[in-house]
Coordinates of C-alpha atoms in Angstrom, one line a residue:
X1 CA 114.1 173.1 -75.1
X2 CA 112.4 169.8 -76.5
X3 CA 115.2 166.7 -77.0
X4 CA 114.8 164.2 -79.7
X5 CA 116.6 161.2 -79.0
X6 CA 118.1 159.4 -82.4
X7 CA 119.0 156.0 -80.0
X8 CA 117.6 153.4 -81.9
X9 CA 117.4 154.5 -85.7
X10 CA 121.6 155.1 -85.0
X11 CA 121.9 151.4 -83.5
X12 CA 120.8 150.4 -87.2
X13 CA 122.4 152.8 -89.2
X14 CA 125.6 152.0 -87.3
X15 CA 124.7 147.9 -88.1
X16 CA 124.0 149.3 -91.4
X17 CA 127.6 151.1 -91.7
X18 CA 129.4 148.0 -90.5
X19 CA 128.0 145.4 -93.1
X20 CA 128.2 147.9 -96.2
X21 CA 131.3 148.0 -98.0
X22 CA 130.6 151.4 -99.5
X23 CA 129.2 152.7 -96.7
X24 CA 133.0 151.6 -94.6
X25 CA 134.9 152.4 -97.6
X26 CA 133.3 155.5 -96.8
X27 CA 134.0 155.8 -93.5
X28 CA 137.2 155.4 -94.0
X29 CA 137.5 158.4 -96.2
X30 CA 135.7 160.6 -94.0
X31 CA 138.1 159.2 -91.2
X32 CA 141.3 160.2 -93.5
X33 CA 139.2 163.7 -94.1
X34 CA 138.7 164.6 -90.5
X35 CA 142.3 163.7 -89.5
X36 CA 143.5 165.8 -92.3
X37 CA 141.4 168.7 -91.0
X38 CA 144.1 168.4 -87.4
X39 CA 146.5 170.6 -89.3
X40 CA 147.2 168.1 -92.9
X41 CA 145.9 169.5 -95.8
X42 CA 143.0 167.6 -97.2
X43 CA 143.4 165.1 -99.9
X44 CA 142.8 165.9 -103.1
X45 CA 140.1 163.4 -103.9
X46 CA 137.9 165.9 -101.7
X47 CA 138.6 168.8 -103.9
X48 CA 136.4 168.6 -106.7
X49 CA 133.3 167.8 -104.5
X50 CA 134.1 170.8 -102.5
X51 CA 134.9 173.4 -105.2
X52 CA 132.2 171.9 -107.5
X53 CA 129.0 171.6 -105.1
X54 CA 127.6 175.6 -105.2
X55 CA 128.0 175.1 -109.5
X56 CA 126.3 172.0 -109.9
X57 CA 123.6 172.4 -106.9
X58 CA 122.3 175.2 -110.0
X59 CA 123.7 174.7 -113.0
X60 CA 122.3 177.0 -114.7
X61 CA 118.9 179.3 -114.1
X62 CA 115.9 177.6 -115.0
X63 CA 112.1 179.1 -114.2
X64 CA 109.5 177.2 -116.1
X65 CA 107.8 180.6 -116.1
X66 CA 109.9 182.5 -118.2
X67 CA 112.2 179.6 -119.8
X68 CA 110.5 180.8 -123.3
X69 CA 111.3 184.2 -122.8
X70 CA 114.5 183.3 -121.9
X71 CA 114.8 181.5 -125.1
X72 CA 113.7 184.1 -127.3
X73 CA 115.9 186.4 -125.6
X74 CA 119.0 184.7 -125.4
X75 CA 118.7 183.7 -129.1
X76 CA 117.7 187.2 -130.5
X77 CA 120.7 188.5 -128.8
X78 CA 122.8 185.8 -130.4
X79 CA 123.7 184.1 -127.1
X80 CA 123.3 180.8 -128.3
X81 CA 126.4 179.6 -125.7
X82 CA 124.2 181.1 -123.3
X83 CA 120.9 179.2 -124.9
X84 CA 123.1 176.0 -124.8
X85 CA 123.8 176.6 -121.3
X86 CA 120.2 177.6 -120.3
X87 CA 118.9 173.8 -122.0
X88 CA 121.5 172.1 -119.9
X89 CA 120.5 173.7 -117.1
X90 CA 116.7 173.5 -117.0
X91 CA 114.6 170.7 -115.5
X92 CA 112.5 168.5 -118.3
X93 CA 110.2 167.5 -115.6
X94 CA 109.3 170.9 -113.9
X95 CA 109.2 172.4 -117.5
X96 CA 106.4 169.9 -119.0
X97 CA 105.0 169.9 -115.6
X98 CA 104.2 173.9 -116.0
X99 CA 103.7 174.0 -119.5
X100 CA 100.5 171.2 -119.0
X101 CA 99.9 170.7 -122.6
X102 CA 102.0 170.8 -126.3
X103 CA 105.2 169.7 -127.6
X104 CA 108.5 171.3 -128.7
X105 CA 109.6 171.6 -132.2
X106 CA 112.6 172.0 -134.3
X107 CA 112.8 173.9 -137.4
X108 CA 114.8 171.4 -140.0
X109 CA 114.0 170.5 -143.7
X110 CA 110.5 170.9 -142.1
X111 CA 109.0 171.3 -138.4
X112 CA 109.3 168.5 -136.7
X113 CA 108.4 167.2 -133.2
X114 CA 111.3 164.8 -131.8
X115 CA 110.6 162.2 -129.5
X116 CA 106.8 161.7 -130.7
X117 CA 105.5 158.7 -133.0
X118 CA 106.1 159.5 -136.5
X119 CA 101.9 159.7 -136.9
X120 CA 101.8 163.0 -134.3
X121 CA 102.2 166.3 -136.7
X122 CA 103.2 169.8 -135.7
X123 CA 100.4 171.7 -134.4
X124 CA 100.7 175.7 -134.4
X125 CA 98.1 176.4 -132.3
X126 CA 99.3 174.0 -129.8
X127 CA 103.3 173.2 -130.0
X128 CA 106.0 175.8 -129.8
X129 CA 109.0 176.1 -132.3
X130 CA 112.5 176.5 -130.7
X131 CA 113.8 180.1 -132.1
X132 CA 117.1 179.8 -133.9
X133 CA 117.0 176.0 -135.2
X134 CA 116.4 176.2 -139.4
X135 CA 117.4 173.9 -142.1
X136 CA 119.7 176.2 -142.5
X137 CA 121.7 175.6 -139.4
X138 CA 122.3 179.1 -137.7
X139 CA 124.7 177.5 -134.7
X140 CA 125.6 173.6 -134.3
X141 CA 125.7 173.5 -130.9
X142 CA 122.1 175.2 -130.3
X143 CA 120.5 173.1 -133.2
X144 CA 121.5 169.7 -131.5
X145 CA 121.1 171.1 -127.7
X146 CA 117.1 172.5 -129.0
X147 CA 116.9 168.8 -130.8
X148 CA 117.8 167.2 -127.5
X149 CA 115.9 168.8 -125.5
X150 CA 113.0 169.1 -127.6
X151 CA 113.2 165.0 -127.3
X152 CA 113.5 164.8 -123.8
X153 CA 110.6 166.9 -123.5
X154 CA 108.2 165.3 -125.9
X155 CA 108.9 162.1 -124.6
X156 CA 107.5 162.7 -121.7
X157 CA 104.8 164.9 -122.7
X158 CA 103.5 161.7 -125.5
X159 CA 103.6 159.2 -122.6
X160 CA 101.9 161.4 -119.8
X161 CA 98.4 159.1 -118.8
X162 CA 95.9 160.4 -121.2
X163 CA 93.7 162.0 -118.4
X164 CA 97.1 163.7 -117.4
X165 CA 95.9 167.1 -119.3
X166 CA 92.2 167.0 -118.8
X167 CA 92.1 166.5 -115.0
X168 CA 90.8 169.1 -112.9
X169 CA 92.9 171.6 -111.5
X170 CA 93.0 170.6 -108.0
X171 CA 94.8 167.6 -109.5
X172 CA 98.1 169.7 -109.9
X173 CA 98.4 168.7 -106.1
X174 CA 99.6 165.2 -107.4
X175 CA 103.5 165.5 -107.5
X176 CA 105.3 163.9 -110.3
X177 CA 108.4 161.6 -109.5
X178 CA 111.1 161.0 -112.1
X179 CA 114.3 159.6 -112.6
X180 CA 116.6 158.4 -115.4
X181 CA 118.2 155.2 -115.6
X182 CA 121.5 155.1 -117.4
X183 CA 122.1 151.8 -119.6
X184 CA 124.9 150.0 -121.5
X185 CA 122.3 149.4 -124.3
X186 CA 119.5 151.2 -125.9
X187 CA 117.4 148.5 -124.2
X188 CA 113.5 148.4 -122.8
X189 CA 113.4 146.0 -120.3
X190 CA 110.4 143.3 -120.1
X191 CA 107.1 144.1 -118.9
X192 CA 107.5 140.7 -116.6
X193 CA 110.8 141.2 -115.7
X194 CA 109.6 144.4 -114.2
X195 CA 107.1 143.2 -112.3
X196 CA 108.7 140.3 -111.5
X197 CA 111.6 142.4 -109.7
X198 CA 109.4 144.7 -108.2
X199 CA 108.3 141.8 -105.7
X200 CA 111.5 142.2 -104.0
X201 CA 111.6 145.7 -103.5
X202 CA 107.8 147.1 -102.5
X203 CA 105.9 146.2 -99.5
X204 CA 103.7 142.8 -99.1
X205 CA 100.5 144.5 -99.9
X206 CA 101.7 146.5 -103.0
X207 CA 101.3 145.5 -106.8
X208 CA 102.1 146.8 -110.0
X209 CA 100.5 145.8 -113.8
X210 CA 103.3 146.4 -116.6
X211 CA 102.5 146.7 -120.1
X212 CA 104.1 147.8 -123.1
X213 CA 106.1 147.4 -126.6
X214 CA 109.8 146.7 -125.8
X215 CA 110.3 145.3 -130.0
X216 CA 109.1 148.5 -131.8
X217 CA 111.5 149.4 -134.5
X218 CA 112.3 152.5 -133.6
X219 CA 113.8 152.7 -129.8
X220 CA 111.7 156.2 -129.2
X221 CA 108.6 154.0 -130.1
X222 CA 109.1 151.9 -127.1
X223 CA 107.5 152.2 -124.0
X224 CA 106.0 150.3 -121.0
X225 CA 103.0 152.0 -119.2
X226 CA 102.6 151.0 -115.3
X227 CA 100.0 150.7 -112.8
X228 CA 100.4 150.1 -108.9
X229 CA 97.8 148.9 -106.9
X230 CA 97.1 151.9 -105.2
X231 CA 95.9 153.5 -108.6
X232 CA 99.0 155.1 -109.2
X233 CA 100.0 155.1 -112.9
X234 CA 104.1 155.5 -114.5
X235 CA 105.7 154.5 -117.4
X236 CA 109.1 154.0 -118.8
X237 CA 110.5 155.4 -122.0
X238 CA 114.1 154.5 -123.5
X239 CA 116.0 157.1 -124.8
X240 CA 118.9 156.3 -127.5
X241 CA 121.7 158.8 -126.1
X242 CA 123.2 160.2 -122.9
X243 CA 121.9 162.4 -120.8
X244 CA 122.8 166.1 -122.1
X245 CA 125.7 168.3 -120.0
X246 CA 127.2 165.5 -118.5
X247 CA 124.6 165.8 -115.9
X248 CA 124.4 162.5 -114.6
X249 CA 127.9 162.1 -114.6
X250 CA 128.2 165.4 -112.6
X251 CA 126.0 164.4 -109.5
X252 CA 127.5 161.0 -109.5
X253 CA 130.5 162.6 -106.9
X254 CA 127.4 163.0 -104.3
X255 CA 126.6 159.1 -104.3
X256 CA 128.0 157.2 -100.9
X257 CA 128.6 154.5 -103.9
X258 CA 131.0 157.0 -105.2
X259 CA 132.2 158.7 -102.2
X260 CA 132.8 155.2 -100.7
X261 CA 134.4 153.0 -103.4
X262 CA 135.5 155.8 -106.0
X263 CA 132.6 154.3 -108.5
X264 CA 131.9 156.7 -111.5
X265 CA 129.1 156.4 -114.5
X266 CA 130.6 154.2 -116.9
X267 CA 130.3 155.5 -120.8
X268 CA 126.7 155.1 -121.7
X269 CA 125.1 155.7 -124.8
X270 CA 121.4 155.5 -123.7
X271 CA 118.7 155.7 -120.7
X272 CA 115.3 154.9 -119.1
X273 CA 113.3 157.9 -118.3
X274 CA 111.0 156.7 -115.5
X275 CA 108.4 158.2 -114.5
X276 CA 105.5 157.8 -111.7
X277 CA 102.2 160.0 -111.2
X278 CA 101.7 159.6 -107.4
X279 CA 99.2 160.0 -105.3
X280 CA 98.3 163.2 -103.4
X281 CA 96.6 161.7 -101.2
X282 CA 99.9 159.9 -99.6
X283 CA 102.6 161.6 -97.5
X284 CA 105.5 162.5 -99.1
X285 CA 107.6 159.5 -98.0
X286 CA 104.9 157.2 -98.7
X287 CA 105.4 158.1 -102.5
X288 CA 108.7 158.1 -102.3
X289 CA 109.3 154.8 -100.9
X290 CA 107.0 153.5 -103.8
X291 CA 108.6 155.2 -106.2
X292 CA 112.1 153.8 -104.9
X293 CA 110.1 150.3 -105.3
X294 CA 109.0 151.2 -109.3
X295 CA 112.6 152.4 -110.3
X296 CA 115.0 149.9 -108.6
X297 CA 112.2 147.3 -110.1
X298 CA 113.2 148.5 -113.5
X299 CA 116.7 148.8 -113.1
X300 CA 117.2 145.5 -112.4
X301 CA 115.2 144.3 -115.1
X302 CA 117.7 146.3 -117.5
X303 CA 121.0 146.7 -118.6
X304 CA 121.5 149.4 -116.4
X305 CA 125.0 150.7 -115.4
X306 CA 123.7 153.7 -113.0
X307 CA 120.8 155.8 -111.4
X308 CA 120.5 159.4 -111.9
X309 CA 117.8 161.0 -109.4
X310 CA 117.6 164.1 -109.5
X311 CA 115.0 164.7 -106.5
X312 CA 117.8 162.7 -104.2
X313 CA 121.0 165.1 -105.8
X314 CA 122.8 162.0 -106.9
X315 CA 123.8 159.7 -109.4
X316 CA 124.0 156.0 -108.1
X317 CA 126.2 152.8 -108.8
X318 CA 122.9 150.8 -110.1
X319 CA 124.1 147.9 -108.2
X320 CA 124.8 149.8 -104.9
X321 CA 121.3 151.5 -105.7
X322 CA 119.3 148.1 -105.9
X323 CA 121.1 146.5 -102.9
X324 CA 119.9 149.3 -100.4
X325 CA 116.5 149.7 -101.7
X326 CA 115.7 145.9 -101.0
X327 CA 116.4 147.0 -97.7
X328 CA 113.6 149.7 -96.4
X329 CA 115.9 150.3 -93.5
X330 CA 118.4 151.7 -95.4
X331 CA 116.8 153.8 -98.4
X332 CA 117.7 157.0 -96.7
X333 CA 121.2 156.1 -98.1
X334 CA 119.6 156.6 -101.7
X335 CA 117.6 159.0 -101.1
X336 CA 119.8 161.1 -100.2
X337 CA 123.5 161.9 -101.5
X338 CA 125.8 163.9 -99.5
X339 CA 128.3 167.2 -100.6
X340 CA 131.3 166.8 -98.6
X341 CA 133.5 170.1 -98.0
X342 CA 135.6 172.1 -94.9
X343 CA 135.0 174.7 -93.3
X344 CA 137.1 177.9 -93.1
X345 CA 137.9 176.5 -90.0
X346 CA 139.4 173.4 -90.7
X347 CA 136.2 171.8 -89.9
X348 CA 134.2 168.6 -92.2
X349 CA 130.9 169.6 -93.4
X350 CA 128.3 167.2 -94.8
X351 CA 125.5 168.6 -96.5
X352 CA 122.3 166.4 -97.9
X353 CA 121.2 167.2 -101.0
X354 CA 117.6 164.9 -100.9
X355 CA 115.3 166.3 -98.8
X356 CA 113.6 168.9 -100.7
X357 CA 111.7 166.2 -102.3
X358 CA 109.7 165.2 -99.1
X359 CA 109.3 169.2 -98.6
X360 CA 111.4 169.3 -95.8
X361 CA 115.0 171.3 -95.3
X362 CA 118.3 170.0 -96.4
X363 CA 121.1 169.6 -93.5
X364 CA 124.3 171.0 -92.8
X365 CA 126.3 168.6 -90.3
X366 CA 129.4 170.3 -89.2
X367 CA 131.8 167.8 -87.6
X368 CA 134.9 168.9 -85.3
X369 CA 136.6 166.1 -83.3
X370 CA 134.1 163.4 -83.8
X371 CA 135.3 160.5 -85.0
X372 CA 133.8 160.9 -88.9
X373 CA 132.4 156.8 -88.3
X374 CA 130.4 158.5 -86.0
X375 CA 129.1 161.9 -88.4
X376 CA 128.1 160.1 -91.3
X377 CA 125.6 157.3 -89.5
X378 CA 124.3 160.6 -87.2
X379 CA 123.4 162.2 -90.3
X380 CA 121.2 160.0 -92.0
X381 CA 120.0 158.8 -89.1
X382 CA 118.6 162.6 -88.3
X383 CA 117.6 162.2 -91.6
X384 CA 115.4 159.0 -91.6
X385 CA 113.8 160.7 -88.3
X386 CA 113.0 163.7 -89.9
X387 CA 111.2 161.7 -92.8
X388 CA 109.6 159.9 -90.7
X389 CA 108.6 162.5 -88.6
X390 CA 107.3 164.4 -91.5
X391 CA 107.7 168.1 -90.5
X392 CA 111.0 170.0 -90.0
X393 CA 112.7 170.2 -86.5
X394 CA 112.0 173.4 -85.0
X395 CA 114.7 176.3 -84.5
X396 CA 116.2 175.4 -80.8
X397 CA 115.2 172.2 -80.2
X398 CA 118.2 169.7 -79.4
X399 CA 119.1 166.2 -81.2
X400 CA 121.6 163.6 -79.9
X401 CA 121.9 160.0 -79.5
X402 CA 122.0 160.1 -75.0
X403 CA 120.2 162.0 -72.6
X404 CA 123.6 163.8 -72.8
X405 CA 123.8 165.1 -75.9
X406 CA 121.8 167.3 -76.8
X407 CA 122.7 169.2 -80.2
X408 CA 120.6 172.6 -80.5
X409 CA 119.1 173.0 -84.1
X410 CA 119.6 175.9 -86.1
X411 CA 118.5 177.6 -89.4
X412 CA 121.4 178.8 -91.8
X413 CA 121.9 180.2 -95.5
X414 CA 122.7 177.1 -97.6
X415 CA 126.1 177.2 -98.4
X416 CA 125.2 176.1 -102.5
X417 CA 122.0 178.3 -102.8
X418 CA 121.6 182.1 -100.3
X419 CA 118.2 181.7 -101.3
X420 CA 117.6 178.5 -99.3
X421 CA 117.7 177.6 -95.5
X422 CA 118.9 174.5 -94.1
X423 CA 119.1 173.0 -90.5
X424 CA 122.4 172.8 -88.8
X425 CA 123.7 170.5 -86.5
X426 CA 127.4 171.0 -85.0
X427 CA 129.1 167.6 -83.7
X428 CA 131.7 168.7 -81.0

């Protein structure tokens, strides 16, 4: 039965949880948790995390293979609650990512794509019209969620590199990474700003050419287009309203900056969409560690008041988010949030919610008498190894931080999706 030993990673996370005030506020929750757990009831600040985590793991089913039929369906029934729902639900990303080419348009005085420049007209043959939006407004709700969404959507579609839809089709091996910055102002940053910042968060050899209008007129006219060293292209796009669904707000409860310090999204009335075509040709934590670079780059440079990733299941306190990400020791905290419940037994269970987006398996950490100062830096320090390692831990083999411990890996349901396996580790 191979062992891995987590030794020195632990030393630093365990540094790391000392001199981070969110990560020993958090601590210090978890501590309160696991006590509770000895026969107290658990506080109620654990609740919502807990009763919440299966609902907003999949808010609503989305498959960018059959989200059109879906539409039509939904709408020809007269479901447009459950049309609203399906919008709020689906991924922007995976959807434009499948669809390859075309916009999304909304039926109104005339057809019109939102979130394209003004000279970009409706195209039959090549965009898709939204059922159930008219000028003659059929249902509120669905008319402004189709709107919305139709905007998300062709923003990203009108900025995508131009050679985006005419590469070959071996090039669908290039992953996409995006993330949405949330702002106090409809604000683009500065191209130099950007770059500027992004000094202080990529690696010595790394570089990055910003360019873009930040004075258009119109804020959906804005843009910046990027360009790392490495060939890599991105760009960022501002986006003058929240987030539909309240989904940022929603994830925010799987941050350690929230867990730890009680921080939620302030009221925001705008956000960044950034966005970065990487490489194939990389490992999966090569590209995410310059994608981290990119997007704490630009949230510094703006008016940002928090980080929604949806690849690392968590909003982020933009200031907690920029002050680990200058330290590539400690991404793992960001890249990463955590779902905090009990067991029916009385024992804590953390759960990651990041790790699909290096292809690897999510992990369930269940958590009995150790001291919960103890759970939380063991967890991402499994985690950071497993990254690193690049490949899953095989069924059987043990973990622990002494030639003592030694933790046998298993495989288990996911306790937010049945469909989904995660490893589990059980701390005595």
């Amino acid at each position: 039965m191979p062992w891995i030993c987590l030794t020195p990673a632990c030393a630093r996370l365990r540094l790391i949880a000392a001199q981070s005030v969110a990560c020993s506020a958090l601590i210090f929750v978890l501590v309160g948790m696991v006590s509770c757990g000895r026969g107290e009831p658990a506080p109620t600040s654990v609740e919502p995390a807990r009763q919440a985590a299966p609902e907003i793991a999949e808010p609503v089913a989305h498959s960018p293979e059959s989200f059109r039929a879906d539409v039509e369906r939904l709408v020809s029934a007269g479901d447009y609650d459950g049309a609203v729902r399906l919008l709020k639900g689906a991924s922007v990303e995976r959807q434009v990512e499948h669809d390859a080419a075309g916009y999304l348009a909304v039926a109104e005085d005339m057809i019109v794509l939102p979130g394209v420049p003004a000279d970009v007209e409706y195209d039959r043959d090549r965009d898709w019209v939204l059922p159930g939006t008219s000028d003659v407004i059929e249902n509120t709700a669905w008319q402004k969620a189709a709107t919305e969404f139709a905007g998300r959507y062709n923003a990203l579609r009108a900025n995508q590199p131009a050679e985006a839809e005419a590469a070959p089709a071996e090039a669908d091996d290039s992953p996409i990474h995006l993330a949405f910055i949330l702002l106090s102002k409809a604000q683009l940053p500065e191209g130099e700003a950007v770059a500027q910042a992004f000094r202080e968060f990529a690696a010595p050899d790394e570089t990055i050419q910003v360019e873009g209008d930040a004075s258009a007129d119109d804020p959906e006219d804005r843009g910046l287009s990027l360009k790392l060293g490495t060939g890599e292209e991105g760009m960022v796009v501002v986006m003058p309203m929240a987030i539909p669904g309240g989904e940022a707000e929603q994830y925010a409860m799987f941050s350690l900056s929230a867990i730890g310090k009680g921080w939620e999204p302030p009221p925001y009335n705008a956000h960044l969409v950034v966005m970065l075509y990487a490489s194939g040709r990389t490992s999966p934590a090569e590209r995410v560690a310059r994608f981290t670079s990119v997007l704490a780059a630009v949230t510094k440079a703006s008016p940002a008041v928090g980080v929604y990733w949806g690849s690392a299941g968590a909003t982020h306190d933009s200031e907690f988010f920029t002050s680990v990400a200058a330290d590539h020791d400690m991404r793992m905290l960001i890249w990463s949030g955590v779902s905090v419940a009990r067991q029916e037994d009385g024992r804590l269970s953390l759960l990651s919610t990041g790790m699909e987006q290096f292809g690897l398996p999510n992990l369930l950490l269940i958590s009995g008498e150790t001291p919960a100062g103890e759970a939380l830096p063991f967890m991402y320090d499994l985690l950071s190894y497993v990254v690193t390692r690049g490949e899953a831990v095989p069924e059987g083999d043990t973990v622990g931080w002494t030639e003592e411990q030694r933790l046998p890996v298993r495989y288990v349901e996911s306790p937010v999706d049945p469909e989904k396996k995660v490893f589990c580790v059980e701390l005595p």
